[in-house]
Amino acid sequence: MKKRIETEVIHSGYSSDQHHGALAPPIYPTSTFVFPNAETGEQRFAGEQEGYIYSRLGNPTVKMLEERIAVLEGGEKGLAFGSGMAAVSAVLLGLTKTEDHILCSQGVYGCTFGLLQMMEEKYRIHHDLIPMTDPEYIEEHIHPNTKVIFIETPINPTMALVDLEMISQIAAKHKITVVVDNTFSTPYLQRPLEHGCHIVIHSATKYIGGHGDVVAGLVVSDAETINFLASTTQKDIGGIMSPFDAWLLLRGLKTLPIRMDRHCDNAAYINEKLKQHPMVEEVAYPGDPQFRDYMIAEKQMDQPGGLISFKIKGDKKDAQRFINSMKLIKIAVSLGDAETLIQHPATMTHAVVGEESRAKMGITDNMIRISVGLEAKEDIWADLERALELYSNSGMTETETV
Ligand code: LCS
């Protein structure tokens, strides 16, 4: 019987009966696996016998995590990688060849943008980054060589949303694979496969791990796609996950629902407070009824998540000055950790994107991204409010800055 996600995050992919009753899963820190004889080795390499061969091709602890994430996303199989970017690159390079085309949401994480540039320059795998709002406009950008539609939703760091159902309907018409980077939402808040998308990617470094102590990536899809990726770009490029990191993620996942509930509650509170502050020009939070994409959030997300981006009145220097006066909140990239993290996308996560593309994505120099942590929401706001007061009292007046 299908169980609820709060149960699956704890139990799926692991059975203590098969591990001496150990409640917590064992870590198998082994590079290779001993064959009882040469014939077994031959059969395993030929795929005629189940069993492990070498940890780049599969490891028992990593497999537990792969099974768990597949259940959570509602896919047939999962695949683990050494980073979110290892996952993104294995998927995009796996699905395309020279002269193919990738249609991508206008905003994506900076290194995904960098990867697309590299694929263009080195391998002539083309891409277009377009706003994924108008179906007709999207279809105009689909060509006979378009193999993949790649989207983030919410988009890092603007928080713009893409309608998953609309995209998968267009893709089905043209027989194109839809890949969704679900890092910001996690399967607790959004399950793209339920909306007809084909492949889900996570930077598990973020909410899935949840404790800022691991860099990792995950992919979920149907068995055929995962077997293909496992035997091509994962095996041969080799960006695999270590058994210890898989163990950390199995542990982190157990508390995903309760952590996400708190992240979302805290973010909703911070959104309200930021909106009311005179030094804040604009706030982007999918849970806000005034947010442009609120209706999409209502349709496809169970809750709006823990990320907020906002623009303070002023320029780059002002944004940096504001960030510098944090005391509790940490100045750091990454997101989804217990600690509230603040960063300046234009000079940090999206610096690599370049000024012109940043402008198209809507990333301005006065934009700040905050990953709202698990601390008491009043303490998080007190830190932000104190910094905003300092900032507004330091010679900058509202009229000078607008
Ligand atoms: N996809 C998204 C949406 C991301 O935000 C990131 C990293 C990645 C993929 C890549 O994952 P990684 O290889 O780092 O595990 N995002 C970061 C960010 O916003 N701040 O620091 C890293």
Short mmCIF file of C-alpha atoms and ligand atoms in Angstrom, two decimals:
data_model
loop_
_atom_site.label_atom_id
_atom_site.label_comp_id
_atom_site.label_asym_id
_atom_site.label_seq_id
_atom_site.Cartn_x
_atom_site.Cartn_y
_atom_site.Cartn_z
CA MET A 1 0.00 0.00 0.00
CA LYS A 2 1.25 3.45 -0.87
CA LYS A 3 2.22 5.37 2.24
CA ARG A 4 2.34 9.07 2.84
CA ILE A 5 5.53 10.98 2.13
CA GLU A 6 6.16 11.62 5.85
CA THR A 7 6.47 7.84 6.26
CA GLU A 8 8.36 7.14 3.04
CA VAL A 9 11.15 9.64 3.88
CA ILE A 10 11.95 7.45 6.89
CA HIS A 11 11.38 3.90 5.64
CA SER A 12 11.62 3.58 1.88
CA GLY A 13 14.76 2.07 0.36
CA TYR A 14 15.91 0.41 3.59
CA SER A 15 14.93 -2.71 5.45
CA SER A 16 16.66 -3.48 8.77
CA ASP A 17 15.86 -7.23 8.38
CA GLN A 18 18.50 -7.47 5.69
CA HIS A 19 21.15 -5.72 7.82
CA HIS A 20 21.30 -7.59 11.16
CA GLY A 21 18.42 -5.50 12.47
CA ALA A 22 20.43 -2.27 12.32
CA LEU A 23 17.95 0.58 12.66
CA ALA A 24 20.26 3.03 10.88
CA PRO A 25 21.53 1.95 7.46
CA PRO A 26 25.10 0.67 7.25
CA ILE A 27 27.74 2.52 5.24
CA TYR A 28 29.62 0.35 2.74
CA PRO A 29 32.87 2.27 2.24
CA THR A 30 34.27 -0.13 -0.32
CA SER A 31 35.59 0.62 -3.77
CA THR A 32 35.14 -2.88 -5.14
CA PHE A 33 33.24 -6.14 -4.53
CA VAL A 34 34.74 -9.62 -4.42
CA PHE A 35 33.43 -12.18 -6.92
CA PRO A 36 33.36 -15.80 -5.73
CA ASN A 37 34.79 -16.85 -9.11
CA ALA A 38 35.65 -15.57 -12.59
CA GLU A 39 32.35 -16.71 -14.09
CA THR A 40 30.37 -14.60 -11.62
CA GLY A 41 32.48 -11.61 -12.63
CA GLU A 42 31.74 -12.30 -16.27
CA GLN A 43 28.00 -12.64 -15.60
CA ARG A 44 27.82 -9.45 -13.58
CA PHE A 45 29.65 -7.47 -16.24
CA ALA A 46 27.33 -8.94 -18.87
CA GLY A 47 24.31 -7.86 -16.80
CA GLU A 48 23.16 -11.48 -16.51
CA GLN A 49 23.46 -11.61 -12.74
CA GLU A 50 22.39 -9.10 -10.08
CA GLY A 51 25.13 -7.96 -7.75
CA TYR A 52 27.70 -5.27 -7.15
CA ILE A 53 30.90 -4.94 -9.17
CA TYR A 54 32.67 -1.69 -8.37
CA SER A 55 31.39 1.36 -6.47
CA ARG A 56 31.40 3.67 -9.49
CA LEU A 57 28.79 1.32 -10.96
CA GLY A 58 26.75 0.94 -7.78
CA ASN A 59 27.09 0.73 -4.01
CA PRO A 60 24.60 -0.65 -1.44
CA THR A 61 24.37 2.53 0.70
CA VAL A 62 24.03 4.73 -2.37
CA LYS A 63 21.38 2.37 -3.74
CA MET A 64 19.25 2.79 -0.60
CA LEU A 65 19.20 6.53 -1.21
CA GLU A 66 18.45 6.06 -4.92
CA GLU A 67 15.47 3.89 -4.03
CA ARG A 68 14.23 6.36 -1.44
CA ILE A 69 14.35 9.42 -3.69
CA ALA A 70 12.61 7.47 -6.48
CA VAL A 71 9.71 6.67 -4.15
CA LEU A 72 9.49 10.27 -2.93
CA GLU A 73 9.38 11.71 -6.44
CA GLY A 74 7.03 9.00 -7.70
CA GLY A 75 9.51 7.72 -10.30
CA GLU A 76 10.69 4.21 -11.11
CA LYS A 77 14.39 4.66 -10.35
CA GLY A 78 16.85 7.12 -8.88
CA LEU A 79 20.51 7.85 -9.54
CA ALA A 80 22.97 9.57 -7.20
CA PHE A 81 25.78 11.94 -8.15
CA GLY A 82 28.66 13.70 -6.44
CA SER A 83 27.03 17.13 -6.86
CA GLY A 84 23.96 18.76 -8.32
CA MET A 85 26.07 19.89 -11.27
CA ALA A 86 27.31 16.32 -11.85
CA ALA A 87 23.63 15.35 -12.08
CA VAL A 88 22.69 18.25 -14.40
CA SER A 89 25.66 17.62 -16.69
CA ALA A 90 25.12 13.84 -16.83
CA VAL A 91 21.47 14.38 -17.81
CA LEU A 92 22.04 17.14 -20.39
CA LEU A 93 25.06 15.49 -22.00
CA GLY A 94 23.29 12.13 -21.89
CA LEU A 95 20.20 13.38 -23.71
CA THR A 96 21.89 15.41 -26.44
CA LYS A 97 24.50 15.24 -29.19
CA THR A 98 26.14 17.79 -31.49
CA GLU A 99 23.62 20.05 -33.30
CA ASP A 100 20.80 19.22 -30.88
CA HIS A 101 18.98 22.03 -29.11
CA ILE A 102 17.95 22.56 -25.48
CA LEU A 103 15.15 24.96 -24.61
CA CYS A 104 15.77 26.37 -21.17
CA SER A 105 13.88 28.61 -18.75
CA GLN A 106 15.18 32.17 -18.84
CA GLY A 107 16.55 31.83 -15.33
CA VAL A 108 18.68 28.96 -14.09
CA TYR A 109 21.41 28.46 -11.50
CA GLY A 110 24.64 30.17 -12.63
CA CYS A 111 26.65 26.97 -13.18
CA THR A 112 23.83 25.40 -15.23
CA PHE A 113 24.04 28.49 -17.42
CA GLY A 114 27.84 27.98 -17.57
CA LEU A 115 27.37 24.33 -18.58
CA LEU A 116 25.01 25.31 -21.43
CA GLN A 117 27.59 27.84 -22.67
CA MET A 118 30.30 25.19 -22.57
CA MET A 119 28.14 22.66 -24.39
CA GLU A 120 27.56 25.26 -27.12
CA GLU A 121 31.22 26.26 -27.43
CA LYS A 122 32.80 22.81 -27.24
CA TYR A 123 30.16 20.51 -28.69
CA ARG A 124 27.78 22.77 -30.68
CA ILE A 125 24.85 21.64 -28.55
CA HIS A 126 22.68 24.73 -28.83
CA HIS A 127 20.26 26.33 -26.40
CA ASP A 128 17.81 29.17 -26.01
CA LEU A 129 16.91 30.69 -22.70
CA ILE A 130 13.35 31.98 -22.89
CA PRO A 131 10.59 33.07 -20.52
CA MET A 132 8.39 29.99 -20.08
CA THR A 133 5.10 31.82 -19.72
CA ASP A 134 3.33 31.96 -23.08
CA PRO A 135 2.67 28.57 -24.78
CA GLU A 136 2.73 30.06 -28.29
CA TYR A 137 6.04 31.78 -27.65
CA ILE A 138 7.50 28.53 -26.31
CA GLU A 139 6.34 26.59 -29.37
CA GLU A 140 7.91 29.19 -31.64
CA HIS A 141 11.26 28.29 -30.08
CA ILE A 142 10.91 24.55 -30.56
CA HIS A 143 12.87 23.28 -33.56
CA PRO A 144 13.15 19.80 -35.11
CA ASN A 145 16.46 19.37 -33.21
CA THR A 146 15.01 20.38 -29.80
CA LYS A 147 15.56 17.35 -27.57
CA VAL A 148 15.16 18.76 -24.08
CA ILE A 149 13.15 21.39 -22.25
CA PHE A 150 15.05 22.21 -19.07
CA ILE A 151 13.38 24.22 -16.34
CA GLU A 152 13.85 25.32 -12.79
CA THR A 153 10.73 26.21 -10.81
CA PRO A 154 10.99 28.20 -8.61
CA ILE A 155 13.83 29.75 -10.57
CA ASN A 156 17.05 30.58 -8.74
CA PRO A 157 17.14 33.40 -7.54
CA THR A 158 14.16 35.34 -8.96
CA MET A 159 11.59 32.84 -7.62
CA ALA A 160 9.66 33.01 -10.93
CA LEU A 161 7.60 29.87 -11.51
CA VAL A 162 6.99 27.73 -14.57
CA ASP A 163 3.69 25.91 -15.10
CA LEU A 164 4.74 22.25 -15.21
CA GLU A 165 1.53 20.96 -16.75
CA MET A 166 1.62 23.55 -19.53
CA ILE A 167 5.24 22.64 -20.34
CA SER A 168 4.64 18.90 -20.34
CA GLN A 169 1.64 19.28 -22.66
CA ILE A 170 3.71 21.24 -25.18
CA ALA A 171 6.58 18.77 -24.86
CA ALA A 172 4.30 15.77 -25.40
CA LYS A 173 3.06 17.30 -28.65
CA HIS A 174 6.63 17.60 -29.93
CA LYS A 175 8.02 14.43 -28.24
CA ILE A 176 10.57 16.35 -26.20
CA THR A 177 11.97 15.30 -22.81
CA VAL A 178 11.14 17.66 -19.95
CA VAL A 179 13.81 17.95 -17.25
CA VAL A 180 12.93 19.79 -14.05
CA ASP A 181 15.44 20.98 -11.48
CA ASN A 182 13.35 20.54 -8.32
CA THR A 183 16.05 21.70 -5.89
CA PHE A 184 14.08 24.64 -4.43
CA SER A 185 10.95 22.60 -3.74
CA THR A 186 12.01 19.05 -2.88
CA PRO A 187 9.48 16.23 -3.41
CA TYR A 188 7.72 17.27 -0.21
CA LEU A 189 6.47 20.46 -1.89
CA GLN A 190 6.37 19.60 -5.60
CA ARG A 191 6.56 16.39 -7.66
CA PRO A 192 7.13 17.25 -11.34
CA LEU A 193 6.65 13.65 -12.57
CA GLU A 194 3.02 13.85 -11.40
CA HIS A 195 2.58 16.74 -13.86
CA GLY A 196 3.86 14.77 -16.84
CA CYS A 197 7.54 15.81 -16.73
CA HIS A 198 10.11 13.09 -17.41
CA ILE A 199 13.23 13.69 -15.33
CA VAL A 200 13.68 15.36 -11.95
CA ILE A 201 17.04 16.65 -10.76
CA HIS A 202 18.11 17.78 -7.31
CA SER A 203 21.06 19.49 -5.87
CA ALA A 204 20.79 17.30 -2.75
CA THR A 205 23.33 19.67 -1.20
CA LYS A 206 20.35 21.81 -0.27
CA TYR A 207 17.11 20.83 1.52
CA ILE A 208 17.52 17.08 0.98
CA GLY A 209 20.71 17.03 3.05
CA GLY A 210 19.47 19.99 5.03
CA HIS A 211 22.49 20.43 7.29
CA GLY A 212 25.12 22.10 5.10
CA ASP A 213 27.52 19.17 5.35
CA VAL A 214 27.33 17.45 1.97
CA VAL A 215 27.56 18.30 -1.74
CA ALA A 216 25.47 15.87 -3.80
CA GLY A 217 23.02 15.42 -6.67
CA LEU A 218 20.08 13.14 -7.47
CA VAL A 219 18.11 12.23 -10.58
CA VAL A 220 14.76 10.41 -10.80
CA SER A 221 12.99 9.09 -13.88
CA ASP A 222 11.64 5.93 -15.49
CA ALA A 223 13.81 2.80 -15.35
CA GLU A 224 14.83 2.98 -19.00
CA THR A 225 16.12 6.55 -18.72
CA ILE A 226 17.96 5.90 -15.45
CA ASN A 227 19.55 2.69 -16.78
CA PHE A 228 20.68 4.64 -19.83
CA LEU A 229 22.22 7.45 -17.76
CA ALA A 230 23.79 4.97 -15.32
CA SER A 231 25.49 3.07 -18.11
CA THR A 232 26.63 6.13 -20.10
CA THR A 233 27.27 9.59 -18.68
CA GLN A 234 27.31 8.51 -15.05
CA LYS A 235 29.56 5.47 -15.53
CA ASP A 236 31.93 7.03 -18.02
CA ILE A 237 32.17 10.59 -16.73
CA GLY A 238 32.09 9.18 -13.22
CA GLY A 239 30.58 11.92 -11.06
CA ILE A 240 29.33 9.46 -8.45
CA MET A 241 28.27 9.93 -4.82
CA SER A 242 30.29 8.52 -1.93
CA PRO A 243 28.62 5.99 0.43
CA PHE A 244 29.13 8.33 3.39
CA ASP A 245 27.37 11.19 1.59
CA ALA A 246 24.51 8.83 0.73
CA TRP A 247 24.25 7.97 4.42
CA LEU A 248 24.13 11.66 5.39
CA LEU A 249 21.34 12.20 2.86
CA LEU A 250 19.35 9.16 4.05
CA ARG A 251 19.56 10.68 7.51
CA GLY A 252 18.71 14.18 6.32
CA LEU A 253 15.67 12.98 4.39
CA LYS A 254 14.02 11.58 7.51
CA THR A 255 13.34 15.10 8.77
CA LEU A 256 12.62 16.70 5.38
CA PRO A 257 8.86 17.20 5.98
CA ILE A 258 9.20 18.74 9.42
CA ARG A 259 12.10 20.91 8.30
CA MET A 260 10.23 22.07 5.20
CA ASP A 261 7.13 22.92 7.23
CA ARG A 262 9.26 25.17 9.46
CA HIS A 263 11.20 26.68 6.53
CA CYS A 264 7.88 27.56 4.87
CA ASP A 265 6.32 29.01 8.05
CA ASN A 266 9.40 31.12 8.72
CA ALA A 267 9.62 32.31 5.12
CA ALA A 268 5.95 33.35 5.06
CA TYR A 269 6.57 35.46 8.19
CA ILE A 270 9.75 37.06 6.80
CA ASN A 271 7.98 37.79 3.50
CA GLU A 272 5.23 39.71 5.32
CA LYS A 273 7.76 41.69 7.36
CA LEU A 274 9.98 42.53 4.39
CA LYS A 275 6.99 43.69 2.35
CA GLN A 276 6.05 46.21 5.00
CA HIS A 277 9.52 47.73 5.33
CA PRO A 278 10.02 51.09 3.60
CA MET A 279 13.58 50.27 2.54
CA VAL A 280 12.43 47.20 0.60
CA GLU A 281 11.46 47.86 -3.00
CA GLU A 282 10.06 44.46 -3.98
CA VAL A 283 9.76 40.97 -2.53
CA ALA A 284 9.44 37.73 -4.51
CA TYR A 285 7.89 34.84 -2.58
CA PRO A 286 5.64 32.23 -4.25
CA GLY A 287 3.36 32.11 -1.20
CA ASP A 288 2.36 35.75 -1.49
CA PRO A 289 -1.03 36.28 -3.20
CA GLN A 290 0.39 39.45 -4.79
CA PHE A 291 3.33 37.56 -6.31
CA ARG A 292 3.11 37.38 -10.10
CA ASP A 293 3.22 33.58 -10.23
CA TYR A 294 1.09 32.91 -7.15
CA MET A 295 -1.56 31.04 -9.18
CA ILE A 296 1.07 28.63 -10.52
CA ALA A 297 2.31 28.02 -6.97
CA GLU A 298 -1.26 27.27 -5.87
CA LYS A 299 -1.64 24.80 -8.73
CA GLN A 300 1.53 22.76 -8.40
CA MET A 301 3.21 23.36 -5.04
CA ASP A 302 1.95 22.01 -1.73
CA GLN A 303 3.70 24.90 0.06
CA PRO A 304 5.75 27.83 -1.28
CA GLY A 305 9.18 26.94 0.12
CA GLY A 306 11.84 28.68 2.19
CA LEU A 307 13.54 30.96 -0.35
CA ILE A 308 12.80 34.65 -0.76
CA SER A 309 14.46 37.20 -2.98
CA PHE A 310 14.00 40.90 -2.46
CA LYS A 311 15.30 44.18 -3.76
CA ILE A 312 16.40 46.85 -1.40
CA LYS A 313 16.26 50.48 -2.39
CA GLY A 314 19.74 51.27 -3.65
CA ASP A 315 22.54 49.82 -5.75
CA LYS A 316 25.16 47.08 -5.52
CA LYS A 317 27.19 48.86 -2.81
CA ASP A 318 24.04 49.36 -0.76
CA ALA A 319 23.12 45.69 -1.10
CA GLN A 320 26.62 44.71 0.03
CA ARG A 321 26.54 47.17 2.91
CA PHE A 322 23.19 45.76 4.01
CA ILE A 323 24.43 42.18 3.87
CA ASN A 324 27.58 43.11 5.77
CA SER A 325 25.59 44.15 8.80
CA MET A 326 24.08 40.71 9.43
CA LYS A 327 24.93 39.22 12.80
CA LEU A 328 22.87 36.02 13.12
CA ILE A 329 22.31 35.43 9.42
CA LYS A 330 25.33 34.02 7.57
CA ILE A 331 26.68 35.49 4.35
CA ALA A 332 26.96 32.34 2.25
CA VAL A 333 25.78 30.77 -0.96
CA SER A 334 23.93 27.44 -0.89
CA LEU A 335 20.47 27.15 0.62
CA GLY A 336 18.17 24.84 2.49
CA ASP A 337 20.27 24.61 5.63
CA ALA A 338 19.22 25.02 9.27
CA GLU A 339 21.06 28.35 9.31
CA THR A 340 19.53 31.34 7.53
CA LEU A 341 21.84 32.23 4.63
CA ILE A 342 21.99 35.46 2.68
CA GLN A 343 23.76 36.12 -0.61
CA HIS A 344 24.05 38.66 -3.43
CA PRO A 345 23.18 36.81 -6.69
CA ALA A 346 24.66 39.42 -9.06
CA THR A 347 28.15 39.03 -7.58
CA MET A 348 27.92 35.49 -6.21
CA THR A 349 25.72 32.63 -7.54
CA HIS A 350 24.97 34.39 -10.85
CA ALA A 351 28.20 36.37 -11.34
CA VAL A 352 29.21 33.90 -14.07
CA VAL A 353 26.05 34.68 -16.05
CA GLY A 354 27.26 38.13 -17.16
CA GLU A 355 25.48 41.47 -16.94
CA GLU A 356 23.37 41.22 -20.09
CA SER A 357 21.94 37.77 -19.34
CA ARG A 358 21.40 38.73 -15.70
CA ALA A 359 19.30 41.67 -16.85
CA LYS A 360 17.19 39.33 -19.02
CA MET A 361 16.74 36.98 -16.07
CA GLY A 362 15.66 39.89 -13.86
CA ILE A 363 18.66 39.71 -11.53
CA THR A 364 19.44 43.26 -10.51
CA ASP A 365 22.35 44.60 -8.45
CA ASN A 366 20.02 45.43 -5.56
CA MET A 367 18.59 41.90 -5.39
CA ILE A 368 19.30 39.82 -2.31
CA ARG A 369 18.43 36.17 -1.82
CA ILE A 370 17.67 34.74 1.56
CA SER A 371 17.37 31.07 2.42
CA VAL A 372 15.21 31.26 5.51
CA GLY A 373 16.51 28.78 8.08
CA LEU A 374 15.07 26.96 11.04
CA GLU A 375 15.86 29.50 13.75
CA ALA A 376 13.01 31.31 15.54
CA LYS A 377 11.39 33.51 12.91
CA GLU A 378 11.42 36.51 15.30
CA ASP A 379 15.22 36.24 15.64
CA ILE A 380 15.69 36.02 11.87
CA TRP A 381 13.51 39.09 11.37
CA ALA A 382 15.26 40.97 14.20
CA ASP A 383 18.58 40.56 12.37
CA LEU A 384 17.12 41.70 9.05
CA GLU A 385 15.20 44.57 10.62
CA ARG A 386 18.26 45.85 12.50
CA ALA A 387 20.28 45.78 9.28
CA LEU A 388 17.50 47.57 7.38
CA GLU A 389 17.28 50.25 10.08
CA LEU A 390 21.06 50.73 10.07
CA TYR A 391 20.95 50.97 6.32
CA SER A 392 18.12 53.48 6.23
CA ASN A 393 19.80 55.63 8.91
CA SER A 394 23.19 55.69 7.22
CA GLY A 395 22.63 58.66 4.93
CA MET A 396 20.57 56.92 2.27
CA THR A 397 17.13 58.40 1.97
CA GLU A 398 14.29 56.81 0.10
CA THR A 399 14.01 59.63 -2.43
CA GLU A 400 17.73 59.45 -3.23
CA THR A 401 17.55 55.79 -3.96
CA VAL A 402 14.45 55.24 -6.05
N1 LCS B 1 20.45 23.45 -9.33
C1 LCS B 1 20.08 24.48 -8.54
C2 LCS B 1 18.69 25.03 -8.64
C3 LCS B 1 20.99 25.02 -7.64
O1 LCS B 1 20.59 26.02 -6.87
C4 LCS B 1 22.31 24.48 -7.57
C5 LCS B 1 23.32 25.03 -6.66
C6 LCS B 1 22.64 23.42 -8.43
C7 LCS B 1 21.68 22.93 -9.29
C8 LCS B 1 23.99 22.79 -8.40
O2 LCS B 1 24.13 21.97 -7.29
P1 LCS B 1 25.52 21.63 -6.58
O3 LCS B 1 26.43 21.11 -7.63
O4 LCS B 1 26.03 22.89 -5.98
O5 LCS B 1 25.13 20.58 -5.59
N2 LCS B 1 22.96 26.26 -6.12
C9 LCS B 1 23.67 27.02 -5.34
C10 LCS B 1 23.23 28.26 -4.88
O6 LCS B 1 22.18 28.81 -5.18
N3 LCS B 1 24.11 28.75 -4.05
O7 LCS B 1 25.23 27.95 -3.97
C11 LCS B 1 25.02 26.79 -4.79
#
